[in-house]
PDB file of C-alpha atoms in Angstrom:
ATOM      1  CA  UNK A   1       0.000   0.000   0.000  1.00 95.00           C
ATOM      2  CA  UNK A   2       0.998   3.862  -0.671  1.00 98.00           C
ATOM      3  CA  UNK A   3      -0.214   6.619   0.907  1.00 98.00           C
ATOM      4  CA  UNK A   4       0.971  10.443   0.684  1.00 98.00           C
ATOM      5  CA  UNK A   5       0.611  12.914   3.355  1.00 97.00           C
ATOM      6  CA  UNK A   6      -0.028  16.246   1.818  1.00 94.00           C
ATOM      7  CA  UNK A   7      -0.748  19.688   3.996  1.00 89.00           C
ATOM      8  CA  UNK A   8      -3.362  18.198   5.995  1.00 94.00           C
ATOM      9  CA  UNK A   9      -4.739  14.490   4.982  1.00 96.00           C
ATOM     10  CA  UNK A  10      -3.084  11.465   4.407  1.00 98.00           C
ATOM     11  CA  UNK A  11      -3.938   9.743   0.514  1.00 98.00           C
ATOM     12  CA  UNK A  12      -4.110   6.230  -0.283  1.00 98.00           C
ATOM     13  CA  UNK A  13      -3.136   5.829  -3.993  1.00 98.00           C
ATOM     14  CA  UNK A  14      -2.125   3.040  -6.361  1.00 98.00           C
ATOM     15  CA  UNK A  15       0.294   3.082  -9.183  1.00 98.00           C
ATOM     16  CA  UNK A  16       0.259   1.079 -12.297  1.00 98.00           C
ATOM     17  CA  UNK A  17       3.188   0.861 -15.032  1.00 97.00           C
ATOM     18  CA  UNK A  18       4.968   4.112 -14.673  1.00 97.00           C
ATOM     19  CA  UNK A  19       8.442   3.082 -15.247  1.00 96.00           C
ATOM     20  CA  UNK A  20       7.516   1.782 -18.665  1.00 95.00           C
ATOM     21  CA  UNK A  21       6.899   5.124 -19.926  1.00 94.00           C
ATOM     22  CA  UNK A  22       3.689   5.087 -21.500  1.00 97.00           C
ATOM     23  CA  UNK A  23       1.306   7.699 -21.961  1.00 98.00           C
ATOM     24  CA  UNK A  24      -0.184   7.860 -17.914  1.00 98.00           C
ATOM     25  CA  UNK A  25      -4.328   8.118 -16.821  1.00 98.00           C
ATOM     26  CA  UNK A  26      -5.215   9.693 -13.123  1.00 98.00           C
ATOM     27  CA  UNK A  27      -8.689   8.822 -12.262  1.00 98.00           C
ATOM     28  CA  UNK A  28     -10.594  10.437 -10.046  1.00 98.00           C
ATOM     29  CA  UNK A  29     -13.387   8.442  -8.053  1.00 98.00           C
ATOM     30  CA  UNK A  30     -17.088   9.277  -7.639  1.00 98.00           C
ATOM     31  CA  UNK A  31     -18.791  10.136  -4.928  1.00 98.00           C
ATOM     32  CA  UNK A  32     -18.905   6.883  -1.909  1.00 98.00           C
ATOM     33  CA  UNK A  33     -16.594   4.529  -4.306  1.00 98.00           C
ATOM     34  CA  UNK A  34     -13.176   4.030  -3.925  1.00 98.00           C
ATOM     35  CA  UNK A  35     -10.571   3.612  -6.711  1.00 98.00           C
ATOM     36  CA  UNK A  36     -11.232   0.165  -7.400  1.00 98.00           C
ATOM     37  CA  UNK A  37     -14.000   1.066  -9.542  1.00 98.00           C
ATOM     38  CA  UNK A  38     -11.261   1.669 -12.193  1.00 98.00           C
ATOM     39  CA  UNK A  39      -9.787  -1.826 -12.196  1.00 98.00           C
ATOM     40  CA  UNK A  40     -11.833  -3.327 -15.402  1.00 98.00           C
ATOM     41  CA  UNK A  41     -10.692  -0.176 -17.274  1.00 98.00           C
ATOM     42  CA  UNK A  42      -6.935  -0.695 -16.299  1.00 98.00           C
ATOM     43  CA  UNK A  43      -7.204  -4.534 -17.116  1.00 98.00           C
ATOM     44  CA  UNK A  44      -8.475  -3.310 -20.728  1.00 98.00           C
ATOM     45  CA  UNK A  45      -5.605  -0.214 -21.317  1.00 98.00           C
ATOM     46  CA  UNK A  46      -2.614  -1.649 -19.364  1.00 97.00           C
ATOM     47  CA  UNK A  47      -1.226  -2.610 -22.612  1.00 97.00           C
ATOM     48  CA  UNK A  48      -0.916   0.945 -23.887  1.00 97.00           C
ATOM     49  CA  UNK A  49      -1.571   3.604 -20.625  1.00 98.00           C
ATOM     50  CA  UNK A  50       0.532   3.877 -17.175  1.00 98.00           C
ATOM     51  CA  UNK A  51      -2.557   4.566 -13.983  1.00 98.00           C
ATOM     52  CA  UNK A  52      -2.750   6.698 -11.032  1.00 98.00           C
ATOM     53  CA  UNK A  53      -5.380   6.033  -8.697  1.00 98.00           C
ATOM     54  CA  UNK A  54      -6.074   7.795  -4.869  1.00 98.00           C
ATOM     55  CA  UNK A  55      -9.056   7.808  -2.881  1.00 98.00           C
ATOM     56  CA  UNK A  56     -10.093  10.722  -2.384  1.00 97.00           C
ATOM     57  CA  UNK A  57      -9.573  12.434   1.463  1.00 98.00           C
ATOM     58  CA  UNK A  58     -12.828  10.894   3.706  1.00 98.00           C
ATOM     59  CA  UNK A  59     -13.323   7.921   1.074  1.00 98.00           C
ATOM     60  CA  UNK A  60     -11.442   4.242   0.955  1.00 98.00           C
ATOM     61  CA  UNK A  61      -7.934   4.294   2.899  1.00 98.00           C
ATOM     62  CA  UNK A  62      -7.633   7.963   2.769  1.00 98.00           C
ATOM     63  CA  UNK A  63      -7.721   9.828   6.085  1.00 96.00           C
ATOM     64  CA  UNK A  64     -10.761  11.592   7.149  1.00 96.00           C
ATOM     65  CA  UNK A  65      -8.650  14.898   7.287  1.00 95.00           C
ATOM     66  CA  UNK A  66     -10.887  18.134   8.413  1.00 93.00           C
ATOM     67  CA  UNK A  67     -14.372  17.606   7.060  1.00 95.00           C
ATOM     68  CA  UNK A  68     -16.603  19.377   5.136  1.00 97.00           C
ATOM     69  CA  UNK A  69     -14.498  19.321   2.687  1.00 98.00           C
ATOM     70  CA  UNK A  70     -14.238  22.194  -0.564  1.00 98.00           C
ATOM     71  CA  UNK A  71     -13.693  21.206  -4.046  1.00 98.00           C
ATOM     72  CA  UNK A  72     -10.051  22.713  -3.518  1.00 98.00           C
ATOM     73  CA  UNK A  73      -9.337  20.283  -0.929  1.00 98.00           C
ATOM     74  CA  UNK A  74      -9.685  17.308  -3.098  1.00 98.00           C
ATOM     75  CA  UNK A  75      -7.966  19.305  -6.184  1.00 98.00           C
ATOM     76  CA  UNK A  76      -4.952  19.964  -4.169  1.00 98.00           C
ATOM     77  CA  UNK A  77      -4.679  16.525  -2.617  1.00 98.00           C
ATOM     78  CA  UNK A  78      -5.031  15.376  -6.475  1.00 98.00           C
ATOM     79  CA  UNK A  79      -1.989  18.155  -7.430  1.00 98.00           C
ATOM     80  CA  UNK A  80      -0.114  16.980  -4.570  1.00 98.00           C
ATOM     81  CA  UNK A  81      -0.042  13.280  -5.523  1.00 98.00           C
ATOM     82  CA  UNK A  82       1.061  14.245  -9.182  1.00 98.00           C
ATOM     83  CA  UNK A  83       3.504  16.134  -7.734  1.00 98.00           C
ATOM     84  CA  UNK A  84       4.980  13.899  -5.755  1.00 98.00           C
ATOM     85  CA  UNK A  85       5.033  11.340  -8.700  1.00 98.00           C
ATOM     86  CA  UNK A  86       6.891  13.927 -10.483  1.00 98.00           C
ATOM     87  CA  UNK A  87       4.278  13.632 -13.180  1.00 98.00           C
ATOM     88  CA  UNK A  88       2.728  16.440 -16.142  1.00 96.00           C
ATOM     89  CA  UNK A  89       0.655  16.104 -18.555  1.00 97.00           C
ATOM     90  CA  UNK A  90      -1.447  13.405 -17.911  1.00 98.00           C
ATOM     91  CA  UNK A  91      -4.804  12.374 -19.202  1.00 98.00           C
ATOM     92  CA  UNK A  92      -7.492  13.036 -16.207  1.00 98.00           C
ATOM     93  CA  UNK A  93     -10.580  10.776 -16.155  1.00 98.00           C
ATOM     94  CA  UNK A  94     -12.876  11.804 -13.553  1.00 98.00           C
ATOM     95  CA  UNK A  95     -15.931  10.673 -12.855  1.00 98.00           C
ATOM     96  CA  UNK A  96     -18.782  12.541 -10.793  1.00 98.00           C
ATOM     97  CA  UNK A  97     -17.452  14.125  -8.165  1.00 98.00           C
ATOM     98  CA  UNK A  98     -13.498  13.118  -9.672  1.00 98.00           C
ATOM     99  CA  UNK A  99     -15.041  15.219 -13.129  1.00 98.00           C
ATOM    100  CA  UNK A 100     -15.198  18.219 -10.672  1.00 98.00           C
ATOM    101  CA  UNK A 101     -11.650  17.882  -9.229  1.00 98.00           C
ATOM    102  CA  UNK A 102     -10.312  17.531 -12.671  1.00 98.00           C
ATOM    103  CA  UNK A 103     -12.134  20.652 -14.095  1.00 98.00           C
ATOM    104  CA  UNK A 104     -10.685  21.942 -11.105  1.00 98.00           C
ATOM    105  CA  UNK A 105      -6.856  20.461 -11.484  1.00 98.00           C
ATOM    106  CA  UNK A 106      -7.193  22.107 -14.907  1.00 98.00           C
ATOM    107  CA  UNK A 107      -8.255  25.289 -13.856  1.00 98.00           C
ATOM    108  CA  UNK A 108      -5.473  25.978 -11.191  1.00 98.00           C
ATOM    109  CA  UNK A 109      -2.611  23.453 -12.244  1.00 98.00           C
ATOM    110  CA  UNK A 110      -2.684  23.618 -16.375  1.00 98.00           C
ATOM    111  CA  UNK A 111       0.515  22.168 -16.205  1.00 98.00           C
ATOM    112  CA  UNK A 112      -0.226  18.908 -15.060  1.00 98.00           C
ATOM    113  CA  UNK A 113      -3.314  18.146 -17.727  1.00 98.00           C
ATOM    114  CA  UNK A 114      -2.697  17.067 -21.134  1.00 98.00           C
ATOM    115  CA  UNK A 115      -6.714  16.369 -21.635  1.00 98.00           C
ATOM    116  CA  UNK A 116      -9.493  15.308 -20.040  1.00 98.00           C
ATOM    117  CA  UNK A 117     -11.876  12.787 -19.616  1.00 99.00           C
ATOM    118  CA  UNK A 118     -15.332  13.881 -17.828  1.00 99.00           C
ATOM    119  CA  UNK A 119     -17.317  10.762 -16.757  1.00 98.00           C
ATOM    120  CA  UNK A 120     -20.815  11.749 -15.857  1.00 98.00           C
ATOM    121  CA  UNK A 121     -20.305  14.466 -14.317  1.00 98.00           C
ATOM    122  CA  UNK A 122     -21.295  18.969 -15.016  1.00 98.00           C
ATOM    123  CA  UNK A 123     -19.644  22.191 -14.495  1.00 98.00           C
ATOM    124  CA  UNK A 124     -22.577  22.306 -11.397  1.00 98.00           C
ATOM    125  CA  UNK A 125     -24.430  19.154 -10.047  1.00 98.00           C
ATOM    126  CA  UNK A 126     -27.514  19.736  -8.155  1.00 97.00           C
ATOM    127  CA  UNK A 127     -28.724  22.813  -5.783  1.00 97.00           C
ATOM    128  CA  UNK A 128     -27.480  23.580  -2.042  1.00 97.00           C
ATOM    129  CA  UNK A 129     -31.063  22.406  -0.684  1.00 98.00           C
ATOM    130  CA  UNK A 130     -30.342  18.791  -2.544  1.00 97.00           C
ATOM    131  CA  UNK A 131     -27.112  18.626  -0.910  1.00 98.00           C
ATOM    132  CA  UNK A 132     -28.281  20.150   2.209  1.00 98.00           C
ATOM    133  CA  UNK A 133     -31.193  17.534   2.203  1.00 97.00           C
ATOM    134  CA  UNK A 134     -28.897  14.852   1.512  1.00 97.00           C
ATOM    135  CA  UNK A 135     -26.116  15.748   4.409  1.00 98.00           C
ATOM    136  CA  UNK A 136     -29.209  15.986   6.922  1.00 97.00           C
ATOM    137  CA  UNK A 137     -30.066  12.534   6.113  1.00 96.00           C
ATOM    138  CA  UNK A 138     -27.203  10.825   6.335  1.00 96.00           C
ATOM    139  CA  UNK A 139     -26.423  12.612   9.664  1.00 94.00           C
ATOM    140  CA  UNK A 140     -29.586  11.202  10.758  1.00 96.00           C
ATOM    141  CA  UNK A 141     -29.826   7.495   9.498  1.00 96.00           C
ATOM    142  CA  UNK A 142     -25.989   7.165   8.012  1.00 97.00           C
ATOM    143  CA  UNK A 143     -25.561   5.717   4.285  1.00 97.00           C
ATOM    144  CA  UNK A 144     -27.490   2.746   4.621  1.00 97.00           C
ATOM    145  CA  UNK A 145     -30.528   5.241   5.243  1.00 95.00           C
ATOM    146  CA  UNK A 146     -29.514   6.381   1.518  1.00 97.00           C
ATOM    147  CA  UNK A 147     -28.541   3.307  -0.007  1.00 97.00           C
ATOM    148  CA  UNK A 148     -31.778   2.594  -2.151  1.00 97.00           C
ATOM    149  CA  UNK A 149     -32.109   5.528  -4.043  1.00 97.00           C
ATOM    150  CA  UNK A 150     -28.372   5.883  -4.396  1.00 98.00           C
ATOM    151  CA  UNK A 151     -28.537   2.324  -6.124  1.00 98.00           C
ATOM    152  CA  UNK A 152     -30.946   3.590  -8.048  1.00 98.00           C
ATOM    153  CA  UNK A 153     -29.123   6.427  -9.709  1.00 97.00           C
ATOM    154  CA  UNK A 154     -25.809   4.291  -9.766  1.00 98.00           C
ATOM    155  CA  UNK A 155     -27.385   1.603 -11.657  1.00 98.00           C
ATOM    156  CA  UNK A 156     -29.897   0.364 -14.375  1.00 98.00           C
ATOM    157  CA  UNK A 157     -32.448  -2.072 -12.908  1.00 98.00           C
ATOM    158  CA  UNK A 158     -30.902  -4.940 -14.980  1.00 98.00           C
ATOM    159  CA  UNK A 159     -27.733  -4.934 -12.863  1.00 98.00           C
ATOM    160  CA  UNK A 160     -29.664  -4.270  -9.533  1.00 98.00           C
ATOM    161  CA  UNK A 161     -30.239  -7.796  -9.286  1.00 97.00           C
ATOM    162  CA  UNK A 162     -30.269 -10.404  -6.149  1.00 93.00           C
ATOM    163  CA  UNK A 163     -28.320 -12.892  -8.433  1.00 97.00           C
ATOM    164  CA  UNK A 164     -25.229  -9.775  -9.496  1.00 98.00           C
ATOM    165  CA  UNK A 165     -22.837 -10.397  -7.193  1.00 98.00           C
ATOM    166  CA  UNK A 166     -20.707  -7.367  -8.364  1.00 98.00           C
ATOM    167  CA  UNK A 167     -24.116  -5.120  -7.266  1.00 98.00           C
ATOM    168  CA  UNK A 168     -23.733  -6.477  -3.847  1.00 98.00           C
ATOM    169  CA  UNK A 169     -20.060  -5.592  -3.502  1.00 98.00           C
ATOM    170  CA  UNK A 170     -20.785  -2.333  -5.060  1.00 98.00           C
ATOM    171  CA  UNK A 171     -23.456  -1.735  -2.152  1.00 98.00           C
ATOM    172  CA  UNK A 172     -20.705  -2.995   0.391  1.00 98.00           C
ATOM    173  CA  UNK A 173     -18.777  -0.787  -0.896  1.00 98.00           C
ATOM    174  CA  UNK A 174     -20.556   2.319  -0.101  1.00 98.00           C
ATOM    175  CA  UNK A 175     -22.089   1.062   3.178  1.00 98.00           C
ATOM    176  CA  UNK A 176     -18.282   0.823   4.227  1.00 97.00           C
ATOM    177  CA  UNK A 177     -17.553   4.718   3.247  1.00 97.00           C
ATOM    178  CA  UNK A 178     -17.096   7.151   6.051  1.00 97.00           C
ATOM    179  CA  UNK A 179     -20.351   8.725   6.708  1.00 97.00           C
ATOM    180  CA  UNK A 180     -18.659  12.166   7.377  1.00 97.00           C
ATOM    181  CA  UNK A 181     -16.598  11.869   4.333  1.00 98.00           C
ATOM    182  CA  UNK A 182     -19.287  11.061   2.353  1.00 98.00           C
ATOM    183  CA  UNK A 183     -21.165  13.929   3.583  1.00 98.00           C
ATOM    184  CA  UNK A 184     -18.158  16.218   3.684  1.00 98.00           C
ATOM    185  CA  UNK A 185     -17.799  15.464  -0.377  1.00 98.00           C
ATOM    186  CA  UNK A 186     -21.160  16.099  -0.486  1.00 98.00           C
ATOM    187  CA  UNK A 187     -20.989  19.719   0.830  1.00 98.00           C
ATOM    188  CA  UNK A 188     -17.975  20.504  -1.467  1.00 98.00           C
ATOM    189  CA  UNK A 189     -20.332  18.938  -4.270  1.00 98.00           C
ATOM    190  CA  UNK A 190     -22.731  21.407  -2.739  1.00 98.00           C
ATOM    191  CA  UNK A 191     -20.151  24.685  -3.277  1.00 98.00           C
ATOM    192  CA  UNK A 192     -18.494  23.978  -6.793  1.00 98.00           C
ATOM    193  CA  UNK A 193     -19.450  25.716  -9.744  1.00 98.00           C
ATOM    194  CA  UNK A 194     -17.398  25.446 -12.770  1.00 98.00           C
ATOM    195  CA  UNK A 195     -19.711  26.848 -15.533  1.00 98.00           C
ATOM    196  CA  UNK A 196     -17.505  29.868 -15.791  1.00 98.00           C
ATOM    197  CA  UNK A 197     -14.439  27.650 -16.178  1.00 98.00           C
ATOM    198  CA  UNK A 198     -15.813  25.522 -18.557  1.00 98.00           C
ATOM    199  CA  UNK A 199     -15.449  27.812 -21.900  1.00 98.00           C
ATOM    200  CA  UNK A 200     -11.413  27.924 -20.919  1.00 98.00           C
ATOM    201  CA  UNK A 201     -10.574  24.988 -21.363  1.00 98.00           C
ATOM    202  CA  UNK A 202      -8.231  24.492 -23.851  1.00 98.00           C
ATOM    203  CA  UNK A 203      -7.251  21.014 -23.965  1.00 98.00           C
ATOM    204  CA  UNK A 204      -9.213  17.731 -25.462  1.00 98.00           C
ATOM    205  CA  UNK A 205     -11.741  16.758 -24.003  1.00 98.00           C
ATOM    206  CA  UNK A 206     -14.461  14.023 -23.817  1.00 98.00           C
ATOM    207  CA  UNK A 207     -17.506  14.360 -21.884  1.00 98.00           C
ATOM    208  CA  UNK A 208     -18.943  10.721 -21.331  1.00 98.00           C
ATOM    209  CA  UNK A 209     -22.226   9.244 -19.581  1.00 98.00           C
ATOM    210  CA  UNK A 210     -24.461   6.314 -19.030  1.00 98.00           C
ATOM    211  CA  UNK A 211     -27.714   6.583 -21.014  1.00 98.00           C
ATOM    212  CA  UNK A 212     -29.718   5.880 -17.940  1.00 98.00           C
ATOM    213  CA  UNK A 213     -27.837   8.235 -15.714  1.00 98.00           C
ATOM    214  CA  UNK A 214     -29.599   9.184 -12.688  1.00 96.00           C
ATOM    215  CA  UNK A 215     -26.992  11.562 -11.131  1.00 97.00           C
ATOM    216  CA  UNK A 216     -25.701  13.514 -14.230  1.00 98.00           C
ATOM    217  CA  UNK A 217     -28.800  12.850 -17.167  1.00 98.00           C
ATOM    218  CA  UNK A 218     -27.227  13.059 -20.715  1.00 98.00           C
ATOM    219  CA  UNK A 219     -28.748  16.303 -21.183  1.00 98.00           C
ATOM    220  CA  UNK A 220     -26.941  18.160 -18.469  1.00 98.00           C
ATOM    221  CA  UNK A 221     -23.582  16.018 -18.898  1.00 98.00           C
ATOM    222  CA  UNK A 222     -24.179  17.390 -22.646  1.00 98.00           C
ATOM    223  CA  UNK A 223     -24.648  20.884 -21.859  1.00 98.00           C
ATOM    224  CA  UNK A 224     -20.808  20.662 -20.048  1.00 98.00           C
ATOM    225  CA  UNK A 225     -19.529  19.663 -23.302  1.00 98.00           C
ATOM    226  CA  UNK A 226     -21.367  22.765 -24.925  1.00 98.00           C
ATOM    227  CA  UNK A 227     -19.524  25.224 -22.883  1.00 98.00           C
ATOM    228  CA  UNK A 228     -15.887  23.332 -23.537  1.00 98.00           C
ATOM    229  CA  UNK A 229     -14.417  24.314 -26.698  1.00 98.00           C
ATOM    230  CA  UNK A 230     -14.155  21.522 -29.067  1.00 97.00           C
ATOM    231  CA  UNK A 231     -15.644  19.324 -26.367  1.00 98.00           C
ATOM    232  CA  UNK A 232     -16.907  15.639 -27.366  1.00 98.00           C
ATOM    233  CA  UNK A 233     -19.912  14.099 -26.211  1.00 98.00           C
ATOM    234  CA  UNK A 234     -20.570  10.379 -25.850  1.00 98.00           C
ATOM    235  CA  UNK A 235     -23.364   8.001 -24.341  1.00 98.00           C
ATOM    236  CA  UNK A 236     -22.905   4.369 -22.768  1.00 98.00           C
ATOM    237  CA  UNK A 237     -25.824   2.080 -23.508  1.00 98.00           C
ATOM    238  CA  UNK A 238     -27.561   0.313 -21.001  1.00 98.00           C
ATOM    239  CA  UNK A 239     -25.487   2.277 -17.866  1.00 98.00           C
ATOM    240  CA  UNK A 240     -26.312   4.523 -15.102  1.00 98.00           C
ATOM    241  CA  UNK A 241     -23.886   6.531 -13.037  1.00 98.00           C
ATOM    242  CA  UNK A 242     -21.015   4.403 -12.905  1.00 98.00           C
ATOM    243  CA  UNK A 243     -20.716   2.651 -16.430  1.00 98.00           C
ATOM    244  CA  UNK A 244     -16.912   1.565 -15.668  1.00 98.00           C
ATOM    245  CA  UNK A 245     -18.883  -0.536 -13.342  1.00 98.00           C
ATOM    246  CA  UNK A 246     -21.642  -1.607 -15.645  1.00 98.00           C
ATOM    247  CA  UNK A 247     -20.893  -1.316 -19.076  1.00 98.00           C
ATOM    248  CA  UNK A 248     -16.702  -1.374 -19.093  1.00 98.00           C
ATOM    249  CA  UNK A 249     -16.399  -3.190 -22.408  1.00 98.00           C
ATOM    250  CA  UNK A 250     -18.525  -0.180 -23.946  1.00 98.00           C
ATOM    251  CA  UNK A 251     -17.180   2.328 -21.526  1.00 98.00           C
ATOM    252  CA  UNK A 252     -13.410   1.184 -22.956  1.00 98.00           C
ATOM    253  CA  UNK A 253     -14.927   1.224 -26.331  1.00 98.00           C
ATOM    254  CA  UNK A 254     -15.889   4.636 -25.842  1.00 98.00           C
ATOM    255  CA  UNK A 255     -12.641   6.316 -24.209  1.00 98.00           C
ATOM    256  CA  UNK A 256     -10.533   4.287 -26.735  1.00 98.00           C
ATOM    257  CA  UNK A 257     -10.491   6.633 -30.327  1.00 97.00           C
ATOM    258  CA  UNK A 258     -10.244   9.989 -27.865  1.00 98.00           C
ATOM    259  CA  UNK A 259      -7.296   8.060 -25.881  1.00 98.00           C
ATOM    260  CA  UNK A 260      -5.786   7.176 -29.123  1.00 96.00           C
ATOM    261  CA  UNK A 261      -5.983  10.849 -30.433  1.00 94.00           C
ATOM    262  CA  UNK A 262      -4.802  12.795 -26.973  1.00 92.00           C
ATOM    263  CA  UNK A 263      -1.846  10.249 -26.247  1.00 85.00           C
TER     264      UNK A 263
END
């Protein structure tokens, strides 16, 4: 195991092929996941792409650090970790909450982006009183008290199944999140607004989401690739929030002509 201790948190964060010199990915997790919702995408691009991976502060083996949390907490830990790997220009997949923190990496560390790759995510996702709503409740019951209708927007109802044993670890997963992370992350969610951002970016980028999204709809996942210059736009099939969960062969499929293009 790694871990990095930047200004104030300690970061978990994984490493694949970087001494063979290939082009490198840094994910960013979503919101209640931890970075081992990128493994089926790494098994499918080791051959050609290096990985960084981290939870984010409050999420997996990353230190709860000083919660609530701003989007400029997770942005720095995420500057800090490239830093420390002595790495620039990398490709930045993020997805949700990781889309905001690369927006984010790209709008205060330019240096360290070579494109990016915005997974179901939005310049702006949701209102305070959604956020607000959603901290109060999990202060009140915890996760579990959320875990239904967060299924729901994770996932299509095909892969919400009894028999799916990869839903059940994906529920585990989330259960096993720190509540006050979680809810820290969600008031950061709560506080970030890129749309002014958006039009300056400058570098490629892709702007990808699940057909069935319940998070990030196509539409508004759609209207962040409006505001990006040159932005691309691309739908999975048959995917909710997390289609490197669900769909990874057409999620691969997807990322691989804009990975081929910005490498």
């Amino acid at each position: 195991m790694k871990f990095l201790k930047t200004a104030d948190a300690v970061i978990h964060y994984r490493t694949h092929g970087l001494e063979t010199g290939k082009p490198v990915i840094a994910f960013a997790n979503s919101l209640g996941t931890d970075f081992r919702i990128w493994d089926e995408v790494i098994e499918r691009l080791q051959d050609r792409f290096a990985f960084v991976l981290h939870d984010k502060r409050g999420h997996g083996l990353s230190d709860l650090a000083s919660a609530p949390y701003t989007m400029d907490d997770h942005v720095k830990d995420m500057a800090a970790l490239l830093d420390h790997l002595a790495l620039k220009q990398v490709i930045v997949c993020g997805l949700s909450v990781g889309g905001m923190i690369a927006q984010g990496l790209y709008a205060s560390r330019p240096d360290l982006v070579r494109a990016l790759i915005l997974s179901n995510t939005a310049h702006k996702i949701g209102t305070p009183e959604m956020w607000n709503s959603r901290i109060d409740a999990i202060r009140k019951g915890g996760i579990a008290a959320l875990l239904e209708p967060i299924m729901e927007r994770w996932f299509t109802p095909p892969f919400r199944v009894e028999s799916n044993s990869l839903y059940a670890g994906c529920c585990t997963m989330l259960l096993r999140q720190s509540a006050e992370g979680y809810s820290g992350t969600c008031a950061a969610l709560r506080d970030a607004d890129f749309t002014a951002q958006a039009p300056a970016i400058a570098v490629p980028t892709l702007c990808i989401v699940g057909d069935q999204d319940g998070s990030t709809p196509p539409a508004l996942v759609q209207s962040l690739a409006d505001l990006i210059p040159g932005g691309r736009f691309a739908v999975v099939e048959g995917a909710g929030h997390i289609p490197c969960l669900e769909q990874p062969d057409a999620y691969v499929a997807a990322l691989r002509p804009f990975l081929a293009e910005s490498a």
